[in-house]
Coordinates of C-alpha atoms in Angstrom, one line a residue:
M3 CA 29.4 2.4 6.4
T4 CA 27.5 0.3 8.9
R5 CA 23.9 1.2 9.6
T6 CA 21.5 -0.4 12.1
R7 CA 17.8 -0.5 11.6
N8 CA 15.7 0.6 14.6
I9 CA 12.3 -1.1 14.1
R10 CA 9.3 1.0 14.7
P11 CA 6.7 -0.9 16.7
R12 CA 3.8 -2.1 14.7
R13 CA 0.5 -0.3 15.1
P14 CA -2.2 -2.4 16.7
L15 CA -4.9 -3.9 14.4
L16 CA -8.2 -2.2 14.7
A17 CA -11.3 -4.3 15.0
G18 CA -13.4 -4.9 12.0
T19 CA -13.5 -6.9 8.8
T20 CA -13.5 -6.2 5.1
A21 CA -12.9 -7.8 1.8
V22 CA -9.3 -7.8 0.6
A23 CA -10.0 -5.6 -2.4
A24 CA -13.3 -3.8 -1.7
M25 CA -14.7 -1.5 1.0
A26 CA -17.8 0.7 1.1
V27 CA -17.4 3.9 -1.0
T28 CA -17.8 7.3 0.6
A29 CA -20.3 8.4 -2.1
G30 CA -22.6 5.6 -1.1
L31 CA -23.0 6.4 2.5
V32 CA -26.4 5.4 3.9
A33 CA -27.8 6.5 7.2
A34 CA -29.0 3.9 9.7
T35 CA -32.5 5.3 9.9
A36 CA -34.5 7.7 7.8
E37 CA -34.7 11.3 9.0
P38 CA -37.1 14.1 8.0
A39 CA -35.6 16.7 5.7
K40 CA -33.9 19.4 7.7
A41 CA -30.8 21.6 7.7
A42 CA -27.5 19.8 7.3
T43 CA -26.1 18.8 10.7
G44 CA -22.6 17.9 11.9
P45 CA -21.1 16.8 15.3
K46 CA -21.3 18.7 18.6
L47 CA -17.7 19.7 19.3
S48 CA -16.3 20.7 22.6
L49 CA -12.9 21.6 24.0
I50 CA -12.0 19.9 27.3
A51 CA -9.0 19.6 29.5
A52 CA -8.0 16.2 30.8
T53 CA -6.5 17.7 33.9
T54 CA -6.4 21.1 35.7
S55 CA -2.6 20.9 36.4
I56 CA 0.3 19.4 34.6
T57 CA 4.1 19.2 35.1
L58 CA 6.4 19.8 32.1
T59 CA 10.1 19.2 31.9
S60 CA 12.8 21.5 30.5
W61 CA 16.1 19.8 29.9
K62 CA 19.2 22.0 30.6
E63 CA 20.9 20.5 27.5
E64 CA 17.8 21.3 25.3
P65 CA 15.9 24.2 26.9
G66 CA 12.3 24.6 26.3
V67 CA 9.1 22.7 27.0
Y68 CA 6.6 21.3 24.6
L69 CA 3.1 22.5 25.4
D70 CA 1.2 19.2 25.4
L71 CA -1.3 20.5 28.0
G72 CA -3.8 17.7 27.8
T73 CA -6.5 19.6 26.0
Y74 CA -8.8 17.7 23.6
L75 CA -11.5 18.3 21.1
T76 CA -14.5 15.9 21.6
A77 CA -17.2 15.0 19.1
E78 CA -20.7 13.9 20.0
G79 CA -23.7 12.9 18.0
R80 CA -21.8 12.5 14.7
P81 CA -18.1 12.2 14.1
L82 CA -16.1 15.2 12.8
E83 CA -15.0 14.1 9.3
L84 CA -13.0 16.2 7.0
K85 CA -11.6 15.4 3.5
V86 CA -8.6 17.4 2.3
T87 CA -7.7 17.1 -1.4
R88 CA -6.1 18.7 -4.4
K89 CA -6.9 18.0 -8.0
S90 CA -3.3 18.3 -9.0
Y91 CA -0.1 20.0 -8.0
K92 CA -1.2 23.0 -9.9
D93 CA -4.3 23.4 -7.7
P94 CA -4.5 24.5 -4.1
V95 CA -5.5 22.2 -1.2
T96 CA -9.2 22.3 -0.4
I97 CA -11.3 20.9 2.4
T98 CA -14.8 19.6 2.8
Q99 CA -16.8 18.4 5.9
T100 CA -19.1 15.5 5.9
V101 CA -22.5 16.6 7.2
Y102 CA -25.9 15.0 7.2
E103 CA -29.1 16.2 5.6
G104 CA -32.2 14.1 5.8
G105 CA -30.0 11.3 7.2
K106 CA -27.7 11.2 4.1
A107 CA -24.1 12.2 4.0
K108 CA -23.3 15.4 2.2
A109 CA -20.0 17.2 1.5
K110 CA -19.9 20.8 2.8
V111 CA -17.2 22.9 1.2
L112 CA -15.3 24.9 3.9
P113 CA -13.9 28.4 3.2
K114 CA -10.8 28.9 1.2
G115 CA -7.7 29.3 3.3
T116 CA -8.9 26.9 6.0
V117 CA -6.0 24.7 5.1
K118 CA -2.8 25.4 3.3
D119 CA -1.4 21.8 3.3
F120 CA -2.2 18.4 4.9
S121 CA -0.7 19.0 8.3
G122 CA -4.0 20.1 10.0
L123 CA -6.4 23.0 10.6
R124 CA -4.3 26.3 10.5
D125 CA -4.1 28.3 13.8
F126 CA -6.8 26.2 15.4
A127 CA -5.7 26.4 19.1
E128 CA -4.9 29.7 20.8
I129 CA -2.6 29.4 23.8
T130 CA -1.8 32.1 26.3
V131 CA 0.6 31.5 29.2
T132 CA 0.8 33.9 32.2
D133 CA 3.3 33.8 35.2
K134 CA 2.4 33.9 38.9
A135 CA 2.1 37.7 38.7
G136 CA -0.4 37.4 35.9
K137 CA 2.0 38.8 33.3
K138 CA 1.6 37.3 29.8
V139 CA 4.8 35.4 28.9
L140 CA 3.6 33.6 25.8
S141 CA 0.9 33.8 23.2
R142 CA 0.7 31.5 20.2
S143 CA -1.5 29.8 17.8
E144 CA -1.1 26.1 16.8
D145 CA -2.4 23.9 14.0
F146 CA -4.6 21.0 14.9
C147 CA -4.5 17.5 13.3
P148 CA -7.8 15.8 14.1
N149 CA -6.1 12.5 13.6
N150 CA -3.9 13.2 16.7
A151 CA -3.6 10.6 19.5
S152 CA -7.1 10.1 20.7
G153 CA -9.3 8.0 23.0
R154 CA -12.9 7.5 24.1
V155 CA -14.5 9.8 26.5
R156 CA -17.3 7.5 27.5
P157 CA -17.7 3.7 27.7
D158 CA -20.5 3.4 25.2
A159 CA -18.6 5.1 22.4
P160 CA -17.4 3.0 19.4
A161 CA -14.6 0.7 20.5
T162 CA -12.3 1.9 17.7
S163 CA -11.9 5.0 15.6
K164 CA -12.4 4.6 11.9
Y165 CA -10.0 7.5 11.1
P166 CA -6.4 7.3 10.1
E167 CA -3.5 7.9 12.6
S168 CA -1.7 11.3 12.1
C169 CA -1.7 13.8 9.3
P170 CA 0.5 13.2 6.2
T171 CA 3.9 14.8 6.0
N172 CA 4.8 13.9 2.4
P173 CA 5.0 17.1 0.3
F174 CA 3.3 15.4 -2.6
T175 CA 0.3 14.1 -0.7
L176 CA -2.9 14.2 -2.8
G177 CA -5.7 13.5 -0.4
S178 CA -6.2 13.0 3.3
V179 CA -9.1 12.1 5.6
W180 CA -9.2 13.7 9.1
G181 CA -11.6 12.8 11.8
V182 CA -12.6 12.6 15.4
E183 CA -14.9 9.7 16.1
K184 CA -18.1 10.2 17.9
G185 CA -17.6 9.8 21.7
W186 CA -13.9 10.3 21.2
A187 CA -11.4 13.1 21.8
A188 CA -8.3 14.2 19.8
N189 CA -5.4 15.9 21.4
T190 CA -5.1 19.6 20.2
Y191 CA -1.3 19.6 20.8
A192 CA 0.5 20.3 17.5
G193 CA 3.3 17.8 18.1
S194 CA 6.3 18.0 15.8
Y195 CA 4.6 20.9 13.9
T196 CA 5.3 23.3 16.7
E197 CA 8.4 24.6 18.6
P198 CA 9.2 24.3 22.3
A199 CA 8.3 27.2 24.5
M200 CA 11.1 29.0 26.4
L201 CA 9.7 28.9 29.9
A202 CA 11.9 29.1 33.0
A203 CA 11.3 26.7 35.9
G204 CA 8.3 27.9 37.9
T205 CA 4.5 27.9 37.9
Y206 CA 2.3 29.3 35.2
T207 CA -1.3 29.4 34.1
A208 CA -2.1 28.3 30.5
K209 CA -5.4 29.2 28.8
V210 CA -6.2 27.2 25.6
G211 CA -9.1 28.2 23.4
V212 CA -10.4 27.6 19.9
A213 CA -9.9 30.4 17.3
K214 CA -13.1 32.3 16.5
K215 CA -13.3 31.3 12.9
Y216 CA -13.4 27.6 13.9
R217 CA -15.9 28.2 16.7
D218 CA -18.1 29.8 14.1
L219 CA -17.4 27.2 11.5
F220 CA -18.1 24.2 13.7
G221 CA -20.4 25.6 16.3
I222 CA -17.9 25.3 19.2
A223 CA -18.7 27.1 22.4
N224 CA -16.3 29.8 23.5
K225 CA -15.1 28.1 26.7
P226 CA -11.3 28.1 26.9
A227 CA -9.7 25.5 29.1
T228 CA -7.4 26.6 31.9
V229 CA -4.5 24.5 33.1
K230 CA -1.9 25.1 35.9
V231 CA 1.5 24.4 34.5
T232 CA 4.6 23.6 36.6
V233 CA 7.9 23.7 34.7
Q234 CA 10.7 21.7 36.2
E235 CA 14.3 21.8 35.0
R236 CA 16.3 18.6 34.8
S237 CA 19.7 17.6 33.4
Y238 CA 20.6 14.5 31.4
E239 CA 23.8 14.2 33.5
D240 CA 22.0 14.4 36.8
E241 CA 19.4 11.9 35.5
Q242 CA 22.1 9.5 34.5
S243 CA 24.0 9.6 37.7
A244 CA 20.9 9.4 39.9
T245 CA 19.0 6.7 38.2
G246 CA 21.3 4.7 35.9
P247 CA 20.5 3.4 32.4
A248 CA 17.6 1.2 33.3
S249 CA 15.7 4.0 35.0
R250 CA 16.5 6.5 32.3
S251 CA 15.0 4.2 29.8
S252 CA 11.7 4.0 31.7
A253 CA 11.8 7.7 32.3
S254 CA 11.8 8.3 28.6
G255 CA 8.4 6.7 28.3
E256 CA 6.7 9.0 30.7
H257 CA 3.7 9.4 28.4
A258 CA 4.1 6.3 26.3
G259 CA 1.4 3.6 26.0
H260 CA -1.0 5.1 28.5
G261 CA -4.0 3.2 27.2
A262 CA -4.0 5.1 23.9
A263 CA -5.9 3.5 21.1
H264 CA -3.4 5.1 18.7
P265 CA -0.1 4.9 20.5
A266 CA 2.8 6.9 19.0
P267 CA 5.6 5.2 17.2
T268 CA 8.9 5.1 19.1
A269 CA 11.0 8.2 18.5
H270 CA 14.7 8.4 18.3
T271 CA 16.0 7.2 21.7
G272 CA 18.8 9.6 22.2
H273 CA 21.2 12.2 20.8
G274 CA 24.5 10.3 21.3
P275 CA 26.4 8.5 24.0
G276 CA 25.7 9.7 27.5
H277 CA 22.5 11.6 26.6
A278 CA 19.1 10.7 28.0
P279 CA 16.2 10.3 25.6
T280 CA 14.5 13.3 24.0
P281 CA 11.9 14.7 26.4
A282 CA 8.8 12.5 26.2
Q283 CA 6.4 15.5 25.6
A284 CA 7.9 15.9 22.1
A285 CA 6.5 14.1 19.2
A286 CA 8.9 12.1 17.0
P287 CA 10.6 14.2 14.4
V288 CA 9.8 13.9 10.8
T289 CA 12.7 12.4 8.8
S290 CA 13.6 14.2 5.6
G291 CA 13.8 10.9 3.7
A292 CA 17.1 12.0 2.2
G293 CA 19.4 11.4 5.1
P294 CA 20.0 8.6 7.6
S295 CA 16.8 7.5 9.2
Y296 CA 15.7 5.0 11.8
N297 CA 13.8 3.1 9.1
V298 CA 16.8 2.9 6.8
G299 CA 16.1 2.7 3.1
H300 CA 12.4 3.6 3.7
G301 CA 11.3 7.1 4.7
P302 CA 10.1 9.6 5.7
L303 CA 8.3 8.1 8.6
K304 CA 5.2 10.1 9.7
A305 CA 5.6 12.4 12.7
A306 CA 4.5 10.5 15.8
P307 CA 1.3 11.9 17.3
P308 CA 1.4 12.8 21.0
T309 CA 0.4 10.1 23.3
L310 CA -2.7 10.0 25.5
P311 CA -2.7 10.8 29.2
W312 CA -3.9 8.2 31.6
A313 CA -7.6 9.2 31.3
L314 CA -9.9 11.9 30.2
K315 CA -12.3 13.5 32.5
K316 CA -15.9 12.3 32.0
Q317 CA -18.3 14.6 30.3
Q318 CA -20.7 16.3 32.6
A319 CA -23.8 14.6 31.2
A320 CA -23.9 11.0 29.8
R321 CA -25.5 10.7 26.3
S322 CA -27.4 7.7 25.2
M323 CA -25.7 6.4 22.0
R324 CA -25.8 3.1 20.3
V325 CA -22.6 1.1 20.8
G326 CA -20.5 0.7 17.7
D327 CA -20.9 2.2 14.2
T328 CA -24.2 2.2 12.5
G329 CA -24.8 4.4 9.5
G330 CA -22.3 6.8 8.0
Q331 CA -19.3 4.4 7.8
T332 CA -17.0 5.6 5.1
D333 CA -14.7 3.7 2.8
G334 CA -11.4 2.8 4.4
S335 CA -12.9 2.8 7.9
R336 CA -12.7 -0.9 8.4
K337 CA -9.4 -2.8 8.7
A338 CA -8.8 -6.1 6.9
P339 CA -6.8 -8.7 8.8
A340 CA -3.1 -8.8 7.9
L341 CA -2.5 -10.9 4.8
Q342 CA -0.3 -13.8 5.6
P343 CA 2.0 -15.6 3.0
L344 CA 0.7 -18.9 1.7
S345 CA 2.5 -22.0 2.9
K346 CA 3.1 -23.3 -0.6
R347 CA 3.2 -22.2 -4.2
P348 CA -0.1 -21.7 -6.1
A349 CA -1.4 -24.7 -8.0
G350 CA -3.3 -24.7 -11.2
K351 CA -2.9 -22.7 -14.4
P352 CA -1.8 -19.0 -14.0
S353 CA -4.4 -16.5 -15.1
V354 CA -5.0 -12.7 -15.0
P355 CA -8.8 -12.5 -14.3
D356 CA -11.0 -9.5 -15.1
V357 CA -11.1 -8.1 -11.5
P358 CA -10.0 -4.9 -9.9
K359 CA -6.2 -4.4 -10.0
P360 CA -3.8 -2.0 -8.4
D361 CA -2.7 1.2 -10.1
L362 CA 0.9 2.1 -9.3
R363 CA 1.9 5.7 -9.7
S364 CA 5.1 7.6 -8.9
L365 CA 5.4 10.8 -7.0
P366 CA 8.0 13.4 -8.1
A367 CA 11.3 13.1 -6.2
Y368 CA 11.8 15.3 -3.1
G369 CA 14.2 15.8 -0.2
I370 CA 16.9 16.3 -2.9
V371 CA 20.5 17.0 -1.6
V372 CA 24.1 16.6 -2.7
S373 CA 26.0 14.1 -0.6
D374 CA 29.5 12.8 -0.4
G375 CA 28.3 9.3 0.4
E376 CA 28.5 10.0 4.2
K377 CA 32.3 10.4 3.7
D378 CA 32.6 6.7 2.9
I379 CA 33.9 7.3 -0.6
P380 CA 36.3 10.2 -0.8
G381 CA 36.2 12.3 -4.0
K382 CA 32.7 11.2 -4.9
D383 CA 29.6 13.4 -5.2
Y384 CA 26.2 11.8 -4.9
L385 CA 22.7 13.1 -5.6
A386 CA 20.4 11.8 -2.8
F387 CA 16.6 12.0 -2.9
S388 CA 13.4 10.4 -1.7
A389 CA 11.1 8.6 -4.1
N390 CA 7.7 7.2 -3.6
V391 CA 5.5 4.8 -5.6
W392 CA 1.9 4.5 -4.4
N393 CA -1.2 2.5 -5.2
A394 CA -4.2 4.5 -6.4
G395 CA -6.3 1.3 -6.4
P396 CA -9.0 0.1 -6.5
A397 CA -7.2 -3.1 -5.4
Q398 CA -4.3 -3.9 -3.2
L399 CA -1.0 -5.0 -4.7
V400 CA -0.3 -8.5 -3.3
V401 CA 2.9 -10.3 -4.1
D402 CA 4.0 -13.6 -2.6
G403 CA 7.5 -15.0 -2.8
F404 CA 8.2 -18.8 -2.5
R405 CA 11.6 -20.2 -1.8
S406 CA 13.0 -23.4 -3.4
P407 CA 15.3 -25.3 -1.0
G408 CA 18.9 -24.3 -1.6
K409 CA 18.1 -21.4 -4.0
A410 CA 19.1 -17.8 -3.2
K411 CA 16.0 -16.2 -4.7
M412 CA 12.3 -16.7 -4.3
D413 CA 9.9 -17.0 -7.2
A414 CA 7.3 -14.1 -6.9
Y415 CA 3.6 -14.3 -7.8
Q416 CA 1.0 -11.5 -8.0
Y417 CA -2.4 -12.5 -6.7
F418 CA -5.9 -11.2 -7.7
Y419 CA -9.1 -11.1 -5.8
D420 CA -12.8 -10.6 -6.5
A421 CA -15.0 -8.0 -4.8
K422 CA -15.7 -10.4 -1.9
G423 CA -12.0 -10.9 -1.2
K424 CA -11.8 -14.4 -2.7
Q425 CA -8.5 -15.2 -4.5
V426 CA -9.4 -15.8 -8.2
G427 CA -6.1 -15.8 -10.0
Y428 CA -2.3 -15.4 -9.9
T429 CA 0.5 -14.9 -12.3
P430 CA 4.4 -15.1 -12.0
T431 CA 5.9 -11.7 -11.6
G432 CA 9.7 -12.0 -11.2
T433 CA 11.7 -12.8 -8.1
M434 CA 12.5 -11.7 -4.6
E435 CA 16.1 -11.6 -3.3
W436 CA 17.7 -11.5 0.2
D437 CA 19.6 -8.3 0.8
P438 CA 22.2 -9.0 3.5
R439 CA 23.6 -5.4 3.8
P440 CA 23.4 -3.6 7.1
G441 CA 20.3 -1.4 7.1
H442 CA 18.5 -3.9 4.9
M443 CA 18.6 -7.6 5.9
H444 CA 15.2 -8.4 4.4
W445 CA 13.7 -9.7 1.2
H446 CA 13.4 -7.3 -1.8
F447 CA 10.9 -7.7 -4.7
T448 CA 13.0 -7.1 -7.8
D449 CA 12.2 -4.5 -10.5
F450 CA 9.5 -2.7 -8.5
A451 CA 10.8 0.7 -9.5
S452 CA 13.6 2.4 -11.3
Y453 CA 15.3 5.8 -10.7
R454 CA 17.1 7.6 -13.5
L455 CA 18.8 10.9 -13.9
L456 CA 17.7 12.3 -17.3
K457 CA 19.4 15.0 -19.3
A458 CA 17.5 18.1 -20.4
N459 CA 16.6 16.3 -23.6
K460 CA 15.1 13.4 -21.4
K461 CA 17.9 11.0 -22.4
E462 CA 19.3 8.9 -19.6
A463 CA 22.5 10.1 -17.9
V464 CA 22.8 8.0 -14.8
R465 CA 20.7 5.2 -13.3
S466 CA 20.4 4.4 -9.6
G467 CA 21.5 0.9 -8.5
K468 CA 18.3 0.6 -6.4
E469 CA 15.6 -1.3 -8.2
A470 CA 14.6 -4.0 -5.7
F471 CA 12.3 -3.2 -2.8
C472 CA 10.6 -4.5 0.3
L473 CA 7.1 -3.0 0.1
A474 CA 5.8 -1.1 3.1
N475 CA 3.0 1.4 3.4
T476 CA 5.1 4.3 4.8
D477 CA 3.1 7.2 3.6
A478 CA -0.6 8.0 3.2
I479 CA -0.7 9.6 -0.2
D480 CA -4.5 9.7 -1.0
Y481 CA -7.0 8.3 1.4
T482 CA -9.9 9.7 -0.6
V483 CA -9.5 7.2 -3.5
K484 CA -11.9 4.3 -3.8
N485 CA -11.2 1.4 -1.4
A486 CA -8.5 3.3 0.4
N487 CA -7.4 1.4 3.6
W488 CA -7.0 4.0 6.3
H489 CA -5.2 1.5 8.7
P490 CA -2.6 -0.5 6.7
F491 CA -0.9 -3.3 8.6
N492 CA 2.6 -3.3 7.1
T493 CA 3.8 0.3 7.8
D494 CA 7.5 -0.5 8.5
L495 CA 10.2 -3.0 7.8
A496 CA 9.3 -5.2 10.8
T497 CA 5.9 -6.1 9.3
A498 CA 6.7 -6.4 5.7
C499 CA 10.0 -7.9 4.7
G500 CA 10.6 -11.4 6.2
A501 CA 13.7 -13.0 7.7
E502 CA 16.7 -14.7 6.1
N503 CA 15.2 -18.1 7.0
S504 CA 11.8 -17.4 5.6
I505 CA 10.3 -20.0 3.3
S506 CA 7.8 -17.5 1.9
V507 CA 7.1 -13.8 2.1
R508 CA 4.0 -11.7 1.4
E509 CA 4.4 -8.0 0.5
V510 CA 1.4 -5.7 0.2
L511 CA 1.0 -2.2 -1.0
D512 CA -2.4 -1.0 0.2
V513 CA -4.8 1.3 -1.7
G514 CA -4.1 4.9 -0.9
S515 CA -0.6 4.3 0.5
G516 CA 2.8 4.6 -0.9
D517 CA 6.3 3.4 -0.1
T518 CA 9.0 6.0 0.2
Y519 CA 12.7 5.0 -0.3
S520 CA 15.4 7.4 0.5
Q521 CA 18.4 7.2 -1.8
D522 CA 21.0 7.9 0.8
L523 CA 23.3 5.0 0.3
P524 CA 26.2 5.0 -2.2
G525 CA 25.2 2.8 -5.1
Q526 CA 21.5 3.7 -4.7
S527 CA 21.8 7.4 -5.2
F528 CA 23.1 9.0 -8.4
D529 CA 26.9 9.2 -8.7
I530 CA 27.2 12.7 -10.2
T531 CA 31.0 13.0 -9.8
D532 CA 31.5 13.2 -13.6
V533 CA 28.1 14.6 -14.5
P534 CA 28.4 18.1 -16.0
N535 CA 26.6 21.0 -14.5
G536 CA 23.3 21.9 -16.1
T537 CA 19.5 21.0 -16.0
Y538 CA 18.4 17.5 -15.4
Y539 CA 15.3 15.5 -14.4
I540 CA 15.0 12.9 -11.7
Q541 CA 12.7 10.2 -13.1
V542 CA 10.8 7.9 -10.7
L543 CA 9.5 5.0 -12.7
A544 CA 7.1 2.3 -11.2
N545 CA 7.0 -1.2 -12.6
P546 CA 9.7 -0.5 -15.2
E547 CA 9.5 -4.0 -16.8
K548 CA 5.7 -4.0 -16.6
R549 CA 5.7 -7.4 -14.9
L550 CA 3.0 -6.4 -12.5
K551 CA -0.5 -6.3 -13.7
E552 CA -2.2 -2.9 -13.3
T553 CA -5.3 -1.0 -14.3
N554 CA -3.1 1.6 -16.0
V555 CA 0.7 1.6 -16.9
D556 CA 0.7 5.0 -18.6
N557 CA 0.9 6.9 -15.3
N558 CA 4.0 5.2 -13.8
S559 CA 6.6 7.9 -14.4
A560 CA 7.1 11.2 -12.6
L561 CA 9.8 13.8 -13.3
R562 CA 11.4 16.4 -11.0
K563 CA 13.5 19.1 -12.5
I564 CA 16.8 20.0 -10.9
V565 CA 19.9 22.1 -11.8
L566 CA 23.4 20.9 -10.9
G567 CA 26.2 23.4 -10.2
G568 CA 29.3 23.9 -8.2
K569 CA 32.7 22.3 -8.4
P570 CA 34.0 18.7 -7.8
G571 CA 33.7 18.0 -4.1
K572 CA 31.4 21.0 -3.6
R573 CA 28.6 20.3 -6.0
T574 CA 25.3 22.1 -5.6
V575 CA 21.7 21.3 -6.5
T576 CA 18.9 23.8 -7.1
V577 CA 15.4 22.3 -7.0
P578 CA 12.7 24.5 -8.5
A579 CA 9.1 24.2 -7.2
H580 CA 7.0 21.6 -8.8
D581 CA 3.9 23.6 -9.7
L582 CA 2.6 24.8 -6.3
V583 CA 4.7 22.3 -4.3
N584 CA 7.9 23.7 -2.9
E585 CA 9.2 21.7 0.1
N586 CA 12.5 23.6 0.3

């Protein structure tokens, strides 16, 4: 089977500097100026509309329109900052808001049920659509991810937002940070978490408001935004014959790159030969991580946030605010420059100094399905799944590979840094190898993780052939841990893996992020053709040979229970919930 890798464009670097292995800790937030003791205060939030009218497209081949109506939540005075966590998979997801009391940051616990997962605030936006006759044709509530595509609403607002881009989609996420920077606005459109609206061609009036519980919780005025909506119907076939391939390509980017500080990653560009691209209003779909993806091998990619319109309307009154961030900057808010591979091997005696080190941990397997190897290998049954190893910190994992002329493999070294970001040591840690197979074609760090199918008695039954990896920060697993980097640089294969002619490669797994690999290729997934039915465990094991130096190697394994059934050629898999997590 031949696969091609569609490279997701790299996110832009955000301005700011930091030490490689140390950032300010949330618990140590300090205000810029002292304030007298008073009640806890948060931001002033408002719902605004970027435009009073908008045109949406309904494709004949895929009826329905996505209600990206150009409504935004703005924050003034202070940023809106929310931290969403769970202690374990046995505990529910909880949420706190960062407020300020006497100039100092304080965590305010929000009511139970405010969130159910890490996708956003439940039923935040209330949308009502009426037709020309005033008849209600649609009423729905949508979740809101504060990390949605956002932009400044005034020129003296901070130049960049400290908050992450998009809300996590990994079912085993442990902690997330959501926020709307002061002087910024975040799109209230629910993106890939919502369904298209079945509206016929014509004109409508949409009213968008904030649910009462959130108005009361955050002090948002009850001022719904009203937008005139024109729905036009178009056809892929008509578009192709009228404009040709070049114009269709540009049409697909109707909303793309419109000055957004957080542009969306490129979505799938079509649904097969002769089809125009997916309507631009839709966010990129979330890949399951267990099937073919456009980031082959890695997955699942985060859902793309909706892109920003050309401009937001100015607020009615300008507010005097100091340019740039002052007090209240949280850990992870500043972005270190991308780490570049060194030009030559390290010199001097190897050492493992007493400085902060990474802590690699495995997530339970998910996206578990039975596959026939994409019909490439008749008569075979495979168990495909997604597996993630993440870094709980407090230091980045930094591995360099160096190539000797004429040799097929690179020699790999792990680097260590002090609290100021100065390199203070290194140690040999195995090798890197070039993988020439379609869908890979990059350098893999060997023995980073191991996947094993264990019997009910925890004895090994089958081992996956996949143990070498190119490290990329595909998933935000816990951005509340110390030194978490909310804006990792190498989030896809284009930024992480090197080329065949590379003389050296640097691979980095940032604090708070993990790398998901989907086991969808024969030889990587488990061959269960001759495995009897029964209860098994999928083991994800990080750093199996313990070559990498960590703060703790006792938390590197995660197990996921499964039950195999069925008959040859029609095998089945049942995946029980893992404590409170059930992604099925």
